[in-house]
mmCIF file of C-alpha atoms and ligand atoms in Angstrom:
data_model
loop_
_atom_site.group_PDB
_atom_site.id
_atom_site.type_symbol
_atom_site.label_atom_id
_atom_site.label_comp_id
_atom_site.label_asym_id
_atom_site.label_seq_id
_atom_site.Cartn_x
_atom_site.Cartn_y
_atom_site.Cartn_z
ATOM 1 C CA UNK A 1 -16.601 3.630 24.710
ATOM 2 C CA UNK A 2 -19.838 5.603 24.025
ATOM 3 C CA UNK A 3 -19.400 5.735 20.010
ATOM 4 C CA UNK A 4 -22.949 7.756 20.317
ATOM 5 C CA UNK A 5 -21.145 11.047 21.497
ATOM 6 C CA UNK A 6 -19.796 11.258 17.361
ATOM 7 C CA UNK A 7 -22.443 13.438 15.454
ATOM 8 C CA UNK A 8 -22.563 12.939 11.514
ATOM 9 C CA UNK A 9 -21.277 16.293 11.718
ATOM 10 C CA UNK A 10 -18.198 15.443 13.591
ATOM 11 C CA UNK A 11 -17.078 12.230 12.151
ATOM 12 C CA UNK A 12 -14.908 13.951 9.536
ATOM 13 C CA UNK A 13 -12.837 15.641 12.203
ATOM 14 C CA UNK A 14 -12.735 12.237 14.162
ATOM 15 C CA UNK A 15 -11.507 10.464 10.940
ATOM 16 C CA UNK A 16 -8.290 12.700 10.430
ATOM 17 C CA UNK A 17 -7.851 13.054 13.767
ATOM 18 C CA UNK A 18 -7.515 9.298 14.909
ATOM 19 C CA UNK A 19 -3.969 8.227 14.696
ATOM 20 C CA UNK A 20 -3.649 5.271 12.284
ATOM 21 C CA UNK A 21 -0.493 2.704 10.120
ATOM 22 C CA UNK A 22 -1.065 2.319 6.359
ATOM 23 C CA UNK A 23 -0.422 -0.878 5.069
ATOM 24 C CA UNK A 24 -0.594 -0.544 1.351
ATOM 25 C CA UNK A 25 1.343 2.277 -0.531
ATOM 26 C CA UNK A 26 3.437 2.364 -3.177
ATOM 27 C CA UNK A 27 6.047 4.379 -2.738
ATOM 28 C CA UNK A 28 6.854 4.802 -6.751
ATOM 29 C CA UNK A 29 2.823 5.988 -6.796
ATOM 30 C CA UNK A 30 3.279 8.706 -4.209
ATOM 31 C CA UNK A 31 5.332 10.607 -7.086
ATOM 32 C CA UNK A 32 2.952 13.609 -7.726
ATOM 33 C CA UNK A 33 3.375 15.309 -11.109
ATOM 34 C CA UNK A 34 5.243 18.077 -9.677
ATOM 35 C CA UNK A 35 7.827 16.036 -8.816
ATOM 36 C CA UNK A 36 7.876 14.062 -11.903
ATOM 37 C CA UNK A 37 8.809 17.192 -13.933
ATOM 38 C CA UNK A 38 10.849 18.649 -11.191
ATOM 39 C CA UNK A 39 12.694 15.193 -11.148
ATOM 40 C CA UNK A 40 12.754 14.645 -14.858
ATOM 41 C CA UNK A 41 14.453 18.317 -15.007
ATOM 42 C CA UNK A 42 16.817 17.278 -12.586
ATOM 43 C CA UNK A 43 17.850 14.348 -14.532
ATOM 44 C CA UNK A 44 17.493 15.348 -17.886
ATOM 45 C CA UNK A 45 14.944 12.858 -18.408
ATOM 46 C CA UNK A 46 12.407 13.360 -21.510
ATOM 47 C CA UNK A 47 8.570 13.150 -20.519
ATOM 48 C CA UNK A 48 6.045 12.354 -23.040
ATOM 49 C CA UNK A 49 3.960 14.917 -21.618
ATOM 50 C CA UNK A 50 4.202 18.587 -21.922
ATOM 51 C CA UNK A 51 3.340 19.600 -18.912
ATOM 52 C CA UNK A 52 2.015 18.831 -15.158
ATOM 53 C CA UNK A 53 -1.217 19.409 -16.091
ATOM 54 C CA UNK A 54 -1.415 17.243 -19.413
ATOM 55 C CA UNK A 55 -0.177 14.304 -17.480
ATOM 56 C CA UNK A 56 -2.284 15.061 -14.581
ATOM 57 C CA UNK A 57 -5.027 14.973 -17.507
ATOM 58 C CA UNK A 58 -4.123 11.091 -18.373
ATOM 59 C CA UNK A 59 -4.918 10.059 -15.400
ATOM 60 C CA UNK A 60 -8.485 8.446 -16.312
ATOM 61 C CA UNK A 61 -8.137 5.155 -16.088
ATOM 62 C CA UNK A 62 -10.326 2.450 -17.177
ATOM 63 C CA UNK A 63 -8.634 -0.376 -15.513
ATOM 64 C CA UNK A 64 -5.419 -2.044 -13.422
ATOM 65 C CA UNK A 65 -2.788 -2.303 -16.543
ATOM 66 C CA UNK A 66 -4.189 1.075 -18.110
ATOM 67 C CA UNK A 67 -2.968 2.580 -14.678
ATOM 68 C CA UNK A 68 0.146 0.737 -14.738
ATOM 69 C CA UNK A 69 1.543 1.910 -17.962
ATOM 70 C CA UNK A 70 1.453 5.220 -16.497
ATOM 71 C CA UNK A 71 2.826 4.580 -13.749
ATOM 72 C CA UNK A 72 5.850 2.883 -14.700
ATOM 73 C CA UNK A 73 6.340 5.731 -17.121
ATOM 74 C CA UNK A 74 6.027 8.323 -14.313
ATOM 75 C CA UNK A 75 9.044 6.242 -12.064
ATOM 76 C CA UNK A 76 11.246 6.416 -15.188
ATOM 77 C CA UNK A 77 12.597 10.065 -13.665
ATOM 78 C CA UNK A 78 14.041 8.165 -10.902
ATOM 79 C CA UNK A 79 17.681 7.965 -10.860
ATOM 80 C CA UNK A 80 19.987 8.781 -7.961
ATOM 81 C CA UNK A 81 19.438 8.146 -4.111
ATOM 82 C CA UNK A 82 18.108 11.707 -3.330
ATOM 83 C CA UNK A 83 15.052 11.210 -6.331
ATOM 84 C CA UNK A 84 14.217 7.991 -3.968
ATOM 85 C CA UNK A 85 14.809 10.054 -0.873
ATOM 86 C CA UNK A 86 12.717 13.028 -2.119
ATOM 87 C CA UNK A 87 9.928 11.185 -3.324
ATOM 88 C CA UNK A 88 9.561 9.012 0.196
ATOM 89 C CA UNK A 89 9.628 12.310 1.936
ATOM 90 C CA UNK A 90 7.467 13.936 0.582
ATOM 91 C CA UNK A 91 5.134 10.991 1.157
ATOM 92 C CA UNK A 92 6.083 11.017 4.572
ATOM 93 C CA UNK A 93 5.045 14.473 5.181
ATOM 94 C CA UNK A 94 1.790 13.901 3.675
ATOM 95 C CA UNK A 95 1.373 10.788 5.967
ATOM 96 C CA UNK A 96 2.040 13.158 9.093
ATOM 97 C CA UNK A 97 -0.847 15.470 8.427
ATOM 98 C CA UNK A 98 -2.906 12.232 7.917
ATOM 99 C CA UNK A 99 -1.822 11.433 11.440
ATOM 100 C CA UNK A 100 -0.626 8.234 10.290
ATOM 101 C CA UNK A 101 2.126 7.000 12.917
ATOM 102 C CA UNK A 102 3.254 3.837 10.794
ATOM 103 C CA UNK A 103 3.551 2.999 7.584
ATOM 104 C CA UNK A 104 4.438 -0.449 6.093
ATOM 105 C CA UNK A 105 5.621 0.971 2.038
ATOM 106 C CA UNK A 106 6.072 -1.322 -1.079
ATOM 107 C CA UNK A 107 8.263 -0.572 -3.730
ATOM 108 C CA UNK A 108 9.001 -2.167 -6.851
ATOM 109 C CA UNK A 109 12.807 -2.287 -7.536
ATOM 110 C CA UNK A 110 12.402 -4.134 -10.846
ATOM 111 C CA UNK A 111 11.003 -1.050 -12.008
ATOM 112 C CA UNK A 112 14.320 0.399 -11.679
ATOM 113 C CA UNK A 113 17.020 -2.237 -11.920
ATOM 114 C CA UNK A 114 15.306 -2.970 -15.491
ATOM 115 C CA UNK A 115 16.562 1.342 -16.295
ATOM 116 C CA UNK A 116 20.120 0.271 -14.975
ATOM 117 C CA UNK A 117 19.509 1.953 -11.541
ATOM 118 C CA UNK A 118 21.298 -0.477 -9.058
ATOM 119 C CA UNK A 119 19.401 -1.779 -5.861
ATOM 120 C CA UNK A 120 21.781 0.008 -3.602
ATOM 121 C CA UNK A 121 20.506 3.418 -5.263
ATOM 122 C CA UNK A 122 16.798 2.659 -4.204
ATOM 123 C CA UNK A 123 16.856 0.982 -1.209
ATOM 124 C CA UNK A 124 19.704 3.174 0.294
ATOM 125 C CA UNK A 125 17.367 6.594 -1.018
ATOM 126 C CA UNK A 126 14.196 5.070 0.458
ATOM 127 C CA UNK A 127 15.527 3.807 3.689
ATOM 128 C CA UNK A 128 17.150 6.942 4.600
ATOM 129 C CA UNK A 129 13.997 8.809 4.337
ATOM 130 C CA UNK A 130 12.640 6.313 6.520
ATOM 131 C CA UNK A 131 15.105 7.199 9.362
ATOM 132 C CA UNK A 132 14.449 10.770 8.936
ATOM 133 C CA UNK A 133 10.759 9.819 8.811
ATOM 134 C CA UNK A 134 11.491 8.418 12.669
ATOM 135 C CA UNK A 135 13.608 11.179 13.900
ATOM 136 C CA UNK A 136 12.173 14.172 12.399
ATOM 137 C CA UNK A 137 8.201 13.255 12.541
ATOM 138 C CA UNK A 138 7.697 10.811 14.547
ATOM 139 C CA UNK A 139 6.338 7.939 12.139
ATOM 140 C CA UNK A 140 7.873 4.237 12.117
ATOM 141 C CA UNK A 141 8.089 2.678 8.530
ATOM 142 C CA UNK A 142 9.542 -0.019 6.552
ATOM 143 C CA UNK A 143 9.851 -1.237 3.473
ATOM 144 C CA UNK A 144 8.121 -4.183 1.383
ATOM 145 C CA UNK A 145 9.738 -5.390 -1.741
ATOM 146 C CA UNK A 146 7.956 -6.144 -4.225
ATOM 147 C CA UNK A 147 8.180 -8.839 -7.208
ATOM 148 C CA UNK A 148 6.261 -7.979 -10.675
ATOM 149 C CA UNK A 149 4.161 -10.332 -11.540
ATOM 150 C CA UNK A 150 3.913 -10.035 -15.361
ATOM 151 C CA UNK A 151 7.520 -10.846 -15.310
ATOM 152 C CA UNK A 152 9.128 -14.095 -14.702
ATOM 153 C CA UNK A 153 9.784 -16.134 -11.112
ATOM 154 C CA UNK A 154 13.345 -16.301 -12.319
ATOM 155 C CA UNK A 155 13.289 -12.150 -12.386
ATOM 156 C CA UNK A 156 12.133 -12.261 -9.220
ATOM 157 C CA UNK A 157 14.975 -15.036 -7.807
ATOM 158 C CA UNK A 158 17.435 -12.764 -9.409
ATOM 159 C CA UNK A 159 16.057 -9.518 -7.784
ATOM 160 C CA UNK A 160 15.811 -11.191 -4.338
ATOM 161 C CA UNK A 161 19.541 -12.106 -4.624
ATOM 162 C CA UNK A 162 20.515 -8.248 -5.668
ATOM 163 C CA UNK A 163 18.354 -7.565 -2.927
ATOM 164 C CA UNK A 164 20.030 -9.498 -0.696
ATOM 165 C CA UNK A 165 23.401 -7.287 0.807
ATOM 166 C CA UNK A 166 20.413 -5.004 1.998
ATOM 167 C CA UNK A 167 18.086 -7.750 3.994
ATOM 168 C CA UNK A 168 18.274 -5.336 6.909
ATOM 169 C CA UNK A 169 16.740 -2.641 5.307
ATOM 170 C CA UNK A 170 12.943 -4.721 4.001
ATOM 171 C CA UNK A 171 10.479 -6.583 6.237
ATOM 172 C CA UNK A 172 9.111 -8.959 3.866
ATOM 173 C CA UNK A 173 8.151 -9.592 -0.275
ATOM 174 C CA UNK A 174 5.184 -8.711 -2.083
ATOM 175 C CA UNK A 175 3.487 -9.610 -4.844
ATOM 176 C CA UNK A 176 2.380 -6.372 -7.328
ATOM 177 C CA UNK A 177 1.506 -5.244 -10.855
ATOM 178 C CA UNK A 178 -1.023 -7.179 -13.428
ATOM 179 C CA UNK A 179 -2.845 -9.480 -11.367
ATOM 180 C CA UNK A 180 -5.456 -11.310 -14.360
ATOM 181 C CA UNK A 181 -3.292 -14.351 -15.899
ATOM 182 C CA UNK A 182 -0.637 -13.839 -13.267
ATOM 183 C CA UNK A 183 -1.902 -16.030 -10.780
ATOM 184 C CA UNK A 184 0.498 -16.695 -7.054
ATOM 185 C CA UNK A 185 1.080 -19.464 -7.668
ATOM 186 C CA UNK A 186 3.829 -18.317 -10.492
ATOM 187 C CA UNK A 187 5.825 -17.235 -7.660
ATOM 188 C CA UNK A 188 5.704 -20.253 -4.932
ATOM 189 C CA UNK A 189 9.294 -21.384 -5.214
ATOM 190 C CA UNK A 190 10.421 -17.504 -4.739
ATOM 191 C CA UNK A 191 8.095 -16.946 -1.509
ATOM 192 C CA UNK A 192 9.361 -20.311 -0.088
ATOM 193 C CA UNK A 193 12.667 -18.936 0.106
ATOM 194 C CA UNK A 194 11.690 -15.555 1.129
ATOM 195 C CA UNK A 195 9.797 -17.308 4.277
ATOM 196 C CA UNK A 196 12.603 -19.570 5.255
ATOM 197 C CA UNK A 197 15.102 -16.281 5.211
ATOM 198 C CA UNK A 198 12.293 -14.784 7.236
ATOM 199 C CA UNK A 199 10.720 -12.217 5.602
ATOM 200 C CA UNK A 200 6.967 -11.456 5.944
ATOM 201 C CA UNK A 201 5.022 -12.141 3.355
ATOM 202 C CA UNK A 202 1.826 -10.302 2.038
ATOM 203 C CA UNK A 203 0.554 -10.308 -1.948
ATOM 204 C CA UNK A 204 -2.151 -8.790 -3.864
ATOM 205 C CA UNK A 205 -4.843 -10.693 -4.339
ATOM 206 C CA UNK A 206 -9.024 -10.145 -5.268
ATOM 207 C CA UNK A 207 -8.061 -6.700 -6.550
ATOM 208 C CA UNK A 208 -9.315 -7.726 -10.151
ATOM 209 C CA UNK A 209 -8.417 -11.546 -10.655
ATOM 210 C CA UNK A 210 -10.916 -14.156 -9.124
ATOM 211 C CA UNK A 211 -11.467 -15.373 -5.202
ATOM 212 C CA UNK A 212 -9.397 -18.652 -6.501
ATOM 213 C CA UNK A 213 -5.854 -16.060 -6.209
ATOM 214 C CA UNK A 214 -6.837 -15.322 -2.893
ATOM 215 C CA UNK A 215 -6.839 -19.198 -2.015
ATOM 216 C CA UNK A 216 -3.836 -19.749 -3.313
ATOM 217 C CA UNK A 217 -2.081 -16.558 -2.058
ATOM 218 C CA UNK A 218 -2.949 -18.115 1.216
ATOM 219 C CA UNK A 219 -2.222 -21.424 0.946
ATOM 220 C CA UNK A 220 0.598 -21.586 -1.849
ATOM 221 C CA UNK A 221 2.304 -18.834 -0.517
ATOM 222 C CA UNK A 222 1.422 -18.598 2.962
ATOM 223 C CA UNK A 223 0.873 -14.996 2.447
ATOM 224 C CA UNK A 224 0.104 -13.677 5.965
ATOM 225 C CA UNK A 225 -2.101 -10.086 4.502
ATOM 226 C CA UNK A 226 -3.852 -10.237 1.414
ATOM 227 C CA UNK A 227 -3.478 -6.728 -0.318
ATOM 228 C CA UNK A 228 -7.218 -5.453 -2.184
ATOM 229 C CA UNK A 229 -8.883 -8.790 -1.543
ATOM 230 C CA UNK A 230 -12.518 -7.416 -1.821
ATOM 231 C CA UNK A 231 -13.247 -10.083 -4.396
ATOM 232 C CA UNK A 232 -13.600 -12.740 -1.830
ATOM 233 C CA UNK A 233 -16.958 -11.195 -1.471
ATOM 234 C CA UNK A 234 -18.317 -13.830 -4.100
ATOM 235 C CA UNK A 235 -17.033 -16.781 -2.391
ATOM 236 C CA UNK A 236 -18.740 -17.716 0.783
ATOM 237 C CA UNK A 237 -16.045 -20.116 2.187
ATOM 238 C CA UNK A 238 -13.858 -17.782 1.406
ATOM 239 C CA UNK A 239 -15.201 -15.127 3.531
ATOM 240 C CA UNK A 240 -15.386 -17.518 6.450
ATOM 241 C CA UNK A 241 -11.750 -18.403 6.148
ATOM 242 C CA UNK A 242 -10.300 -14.781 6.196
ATOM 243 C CA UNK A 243 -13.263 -13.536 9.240
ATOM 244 C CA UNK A 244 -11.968 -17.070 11.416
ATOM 245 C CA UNK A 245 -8.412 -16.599 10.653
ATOM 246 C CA UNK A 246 -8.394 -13.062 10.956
ATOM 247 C CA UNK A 247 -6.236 -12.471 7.404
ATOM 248 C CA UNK A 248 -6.094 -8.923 6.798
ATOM 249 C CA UNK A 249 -7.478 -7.462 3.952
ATOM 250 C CA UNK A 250 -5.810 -3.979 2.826
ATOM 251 C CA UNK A 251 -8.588 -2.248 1.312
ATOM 252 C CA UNK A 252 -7.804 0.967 -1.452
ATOM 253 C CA UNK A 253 -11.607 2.460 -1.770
ATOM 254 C CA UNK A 254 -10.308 5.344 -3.927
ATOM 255 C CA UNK A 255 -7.730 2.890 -6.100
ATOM 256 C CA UNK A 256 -11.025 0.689 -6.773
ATOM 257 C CA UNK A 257 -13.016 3.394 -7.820
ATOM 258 C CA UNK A 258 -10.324 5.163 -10.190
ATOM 259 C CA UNK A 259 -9.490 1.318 -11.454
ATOM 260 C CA UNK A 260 -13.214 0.245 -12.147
ATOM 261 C CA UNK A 261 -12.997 -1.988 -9.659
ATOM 262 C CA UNK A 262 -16.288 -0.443 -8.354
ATOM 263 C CA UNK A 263 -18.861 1.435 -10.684
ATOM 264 C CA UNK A 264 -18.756 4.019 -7.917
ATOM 265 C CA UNK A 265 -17.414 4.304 -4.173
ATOM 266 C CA UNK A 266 -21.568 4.042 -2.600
ATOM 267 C CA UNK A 267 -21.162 0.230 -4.056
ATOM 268 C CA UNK A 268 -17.860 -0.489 -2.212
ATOM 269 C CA UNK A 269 -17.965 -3.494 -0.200
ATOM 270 C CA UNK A 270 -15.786 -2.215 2.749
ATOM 271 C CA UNK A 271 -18.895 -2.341 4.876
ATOM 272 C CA UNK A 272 -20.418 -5.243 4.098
ATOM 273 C CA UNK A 273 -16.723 -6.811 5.157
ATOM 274 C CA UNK A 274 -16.804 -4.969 8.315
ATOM 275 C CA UNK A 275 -19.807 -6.129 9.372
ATOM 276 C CA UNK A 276 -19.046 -10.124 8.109
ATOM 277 C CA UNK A 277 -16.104 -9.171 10.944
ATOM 278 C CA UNK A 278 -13.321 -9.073 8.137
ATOM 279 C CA UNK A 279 -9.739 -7.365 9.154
ATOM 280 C CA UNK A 280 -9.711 -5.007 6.767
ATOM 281 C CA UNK A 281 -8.266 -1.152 6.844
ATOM 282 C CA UNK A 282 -7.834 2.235 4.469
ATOM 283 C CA UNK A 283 -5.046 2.336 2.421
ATOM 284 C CA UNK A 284 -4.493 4.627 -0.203
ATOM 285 C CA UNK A 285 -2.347 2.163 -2.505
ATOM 286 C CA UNK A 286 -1.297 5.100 -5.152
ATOM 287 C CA UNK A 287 -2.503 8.502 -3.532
ATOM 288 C CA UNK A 288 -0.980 10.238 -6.532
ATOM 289 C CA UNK A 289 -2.427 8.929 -8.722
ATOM 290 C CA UNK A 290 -5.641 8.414 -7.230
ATOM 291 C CA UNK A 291 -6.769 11.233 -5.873
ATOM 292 C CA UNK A 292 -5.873 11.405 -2.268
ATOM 293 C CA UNK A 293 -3.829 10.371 0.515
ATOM 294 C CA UNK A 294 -5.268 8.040 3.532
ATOM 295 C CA UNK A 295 -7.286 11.142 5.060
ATOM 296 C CA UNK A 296 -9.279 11.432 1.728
ATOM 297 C CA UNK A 297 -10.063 7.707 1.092
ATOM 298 C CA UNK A 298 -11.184 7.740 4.750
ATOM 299 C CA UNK A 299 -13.412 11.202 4.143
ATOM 300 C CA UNK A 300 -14.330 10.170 0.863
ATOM 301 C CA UNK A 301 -15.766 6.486 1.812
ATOM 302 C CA UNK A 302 -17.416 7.515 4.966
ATOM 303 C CA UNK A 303 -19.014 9.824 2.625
ATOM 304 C CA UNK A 304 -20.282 7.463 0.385
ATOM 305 C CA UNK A 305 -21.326 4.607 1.887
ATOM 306 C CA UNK A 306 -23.202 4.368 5.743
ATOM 307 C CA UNK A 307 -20.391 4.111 8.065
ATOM 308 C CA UNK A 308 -19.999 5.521 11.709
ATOM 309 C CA UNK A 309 -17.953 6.037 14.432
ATOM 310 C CA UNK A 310 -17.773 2.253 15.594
ATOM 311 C CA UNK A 311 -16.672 2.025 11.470
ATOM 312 C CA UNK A 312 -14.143 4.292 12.395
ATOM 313 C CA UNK A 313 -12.613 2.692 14.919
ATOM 314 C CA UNK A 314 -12.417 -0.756 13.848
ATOM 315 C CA UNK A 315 -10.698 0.489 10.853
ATOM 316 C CA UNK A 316 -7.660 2.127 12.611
ATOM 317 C CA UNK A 317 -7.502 -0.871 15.346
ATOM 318 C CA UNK A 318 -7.268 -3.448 12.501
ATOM 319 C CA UNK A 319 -4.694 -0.948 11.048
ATOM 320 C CA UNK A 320 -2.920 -1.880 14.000
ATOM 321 C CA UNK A 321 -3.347 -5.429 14.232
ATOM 322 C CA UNK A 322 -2.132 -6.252 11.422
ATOM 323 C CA UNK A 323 1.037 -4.219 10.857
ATOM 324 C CA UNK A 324 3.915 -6.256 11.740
ATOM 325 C CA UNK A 325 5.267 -4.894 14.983
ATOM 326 C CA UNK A 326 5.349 -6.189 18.773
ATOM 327 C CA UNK A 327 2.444 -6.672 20.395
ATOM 328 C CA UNK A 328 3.928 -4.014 23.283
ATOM 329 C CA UNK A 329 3.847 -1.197 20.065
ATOM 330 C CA UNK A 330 0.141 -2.315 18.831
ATOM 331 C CA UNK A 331 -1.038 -1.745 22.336
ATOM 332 C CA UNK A 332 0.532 1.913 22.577
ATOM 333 C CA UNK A 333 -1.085 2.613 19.256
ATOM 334 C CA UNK A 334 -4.319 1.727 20.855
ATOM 335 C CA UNK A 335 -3.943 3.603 23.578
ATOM 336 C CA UNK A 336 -3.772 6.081 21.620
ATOM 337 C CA UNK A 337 -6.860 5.663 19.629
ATOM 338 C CA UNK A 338 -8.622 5.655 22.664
ATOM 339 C CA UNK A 339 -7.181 8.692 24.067
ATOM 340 C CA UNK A 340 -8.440 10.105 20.898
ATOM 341 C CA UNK A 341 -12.045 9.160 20.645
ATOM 342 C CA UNK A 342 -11.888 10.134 24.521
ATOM 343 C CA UNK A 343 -10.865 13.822 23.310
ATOM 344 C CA UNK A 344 -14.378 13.670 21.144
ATOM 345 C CA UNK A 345 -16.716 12.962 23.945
ATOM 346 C CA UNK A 346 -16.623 8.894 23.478
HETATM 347 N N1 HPA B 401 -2.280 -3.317 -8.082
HETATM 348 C C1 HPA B 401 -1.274 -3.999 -8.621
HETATM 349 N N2 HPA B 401 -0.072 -3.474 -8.779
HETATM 350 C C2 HPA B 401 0.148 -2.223 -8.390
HETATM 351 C C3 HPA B 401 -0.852 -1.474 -7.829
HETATM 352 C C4 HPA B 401 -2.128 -2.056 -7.658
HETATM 353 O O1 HPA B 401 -3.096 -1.462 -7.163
HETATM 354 N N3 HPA B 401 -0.304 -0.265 -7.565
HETATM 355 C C5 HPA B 401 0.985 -0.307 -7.935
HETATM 356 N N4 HPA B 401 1.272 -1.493 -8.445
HETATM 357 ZN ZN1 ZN B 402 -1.376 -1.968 -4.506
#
């Protein structure tokens, strides 16, 4: 592949253009303000906000749980099937102009069953968007569940179980919400079970808490991506582990810059884990609330920070590579890529 043939000038187009699977979204933080109030109208829900714009206007963060009490605040308008429906369309659609043609999404159903809205009611909503997701624009998907860490590992035994009658409809557990003082190892007894049911497993790790929660997200719960992860940057052996064993690393560059994570997206580490031959990919975690979907964190970092074509490319094949599908699917997807940076001269 001649990478050469991509001008600066080009690379933009190249970047939306290449097709690509998102690993790391939240469904609940692809609800735009819009939707909240259109949502909250619907249901008769009471916002503490006056209007889109005022809550658009509290989204400055300064940090992960300063996020996250917005956030859950914002999913409180979800009630019936067709709110979960509506909201995973519309980030479907979004994901189609992104040319994204897979997406592997994580909700939170504690978030809901804690407001009395049953399991059936969100995974039934979410999943059927997924279908229409396949039929209607071409884009395979499914779902993650996710455990909250700041609550208990009995919560999370108990949501498993109410998960349960639906085991067709998720891949695999997660592990979200406030990371500091919640460390994986809370939840070993609860991703034990999920692994001998067969689930995949993936938890955040290294978003803020220390390299140690990335250790023992690996080795305490055999967590097979690591979601964030860029704090294994301080910890050499660390960063030999995860290049050797090829543990993806879903990287957010816009999430770390609205959390603090970074003082500003030009000292992202995304390429220094590139180059240490890390599997890491764009994700846009929560585009909502963030300020863009996976187009826009690719624009915006590439912007930012030094990164070219080759860049470009590893970033959608690792995409690939670790999304959990057949190897036969992966290879189509490359194809595909290829065919792509053919179409620009490569
Ligand atoms: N980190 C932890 N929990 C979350 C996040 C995140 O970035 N987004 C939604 N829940
Ligand atoms: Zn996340």
């Amino acid at each position: 592949m001649n990478f050469d043939a991509i001008t600066a000038a080009r690379l933009p187009e190249l970047l939306c253009a290449m097709p690509k699977a998102e690993l790391h979204m939240h469904i609940e933080g692809s609800l735009e303000p819009e939707l909240i109030f259109a949502l909250a109208k619907r249901n008769k829900v009471r916002l503490r906000y006056e209007s889109v714009e005022a809550l658009r206007a509290a989204y400055a963060f300064t940090d992960l749980q300063s996020f996250l009490d917005i956030y859950y605040a914002g999913a409180s308008v979800l009630q019936q099937p067709q709110d979960f429906y509506d909201m995973a369309w519309a980030y479907f659609q979004r994901a189609k102009a992104d040319n994204v043609v897979h997406a592997e999404i994580f909700f939170d159903p504690q978030t809901h069953t804690a407001r009395k809205v049953s399991m059936r009611t969100v995974i039934t909503g979410l999943h059927r968007a997924c279908v229409d997701a396949q039929s209607q624009l071409g884009i395979s998907s499914s779902l993650i569940l996710c455990f909250l860490r700041h609550l208990s590992e009995d919560e999370a035994f108990e949501t498993f179980e109410e998960a349960f009658p639906f085991r067709d409809k998720f891949i695999g557990v997660g592990l979200d919400s406030s990371e500091r003082g919640h460390p994986p190892e809370k939840f070993e007894r609860v991703f034990k079970r999920a692994a001998q049911l067969g689930f995949k497993l993936v938890a955040h790790a290294g978003e803020e808490g220390p390299p140690a929660y990335i250790w023992s997200a690996l080795d305490v719960l055999h967590a097979q991506r690591i979601d964030h992860g860029v704090q294994a940057v301080h910890d050499a052996a660390l960063m030999s582990r995860l290049a050797q064993e090829r543990v993806p690393l879903t990287v957010c560059p816009l999430s770390n810059q609205k959390l603090c994570v970074f003082p500003d997206l030009a000292d992202h580490n995304l390429g220094h884990m590139l180059d240490q031959g890390l599997c890491v990919m764009l994700n846009s975690d929560d585009p909502a609330y963030f300020g863009g979907y996976l187009n826009e964190n690719f624009l915006q970092t590439f912007a930012a920070l030094p990164l070219n074509a080759v860049h470009a490319y590893q970033l959608a094949c690792n995409s690939f590579e670790a999304s959990f599908v057949s190897e036969a699917q992966k290879q189509v997807w490359r194809g595909q890529l290829d065919e792509c940076f053919k179409q620009f001269g490569c």
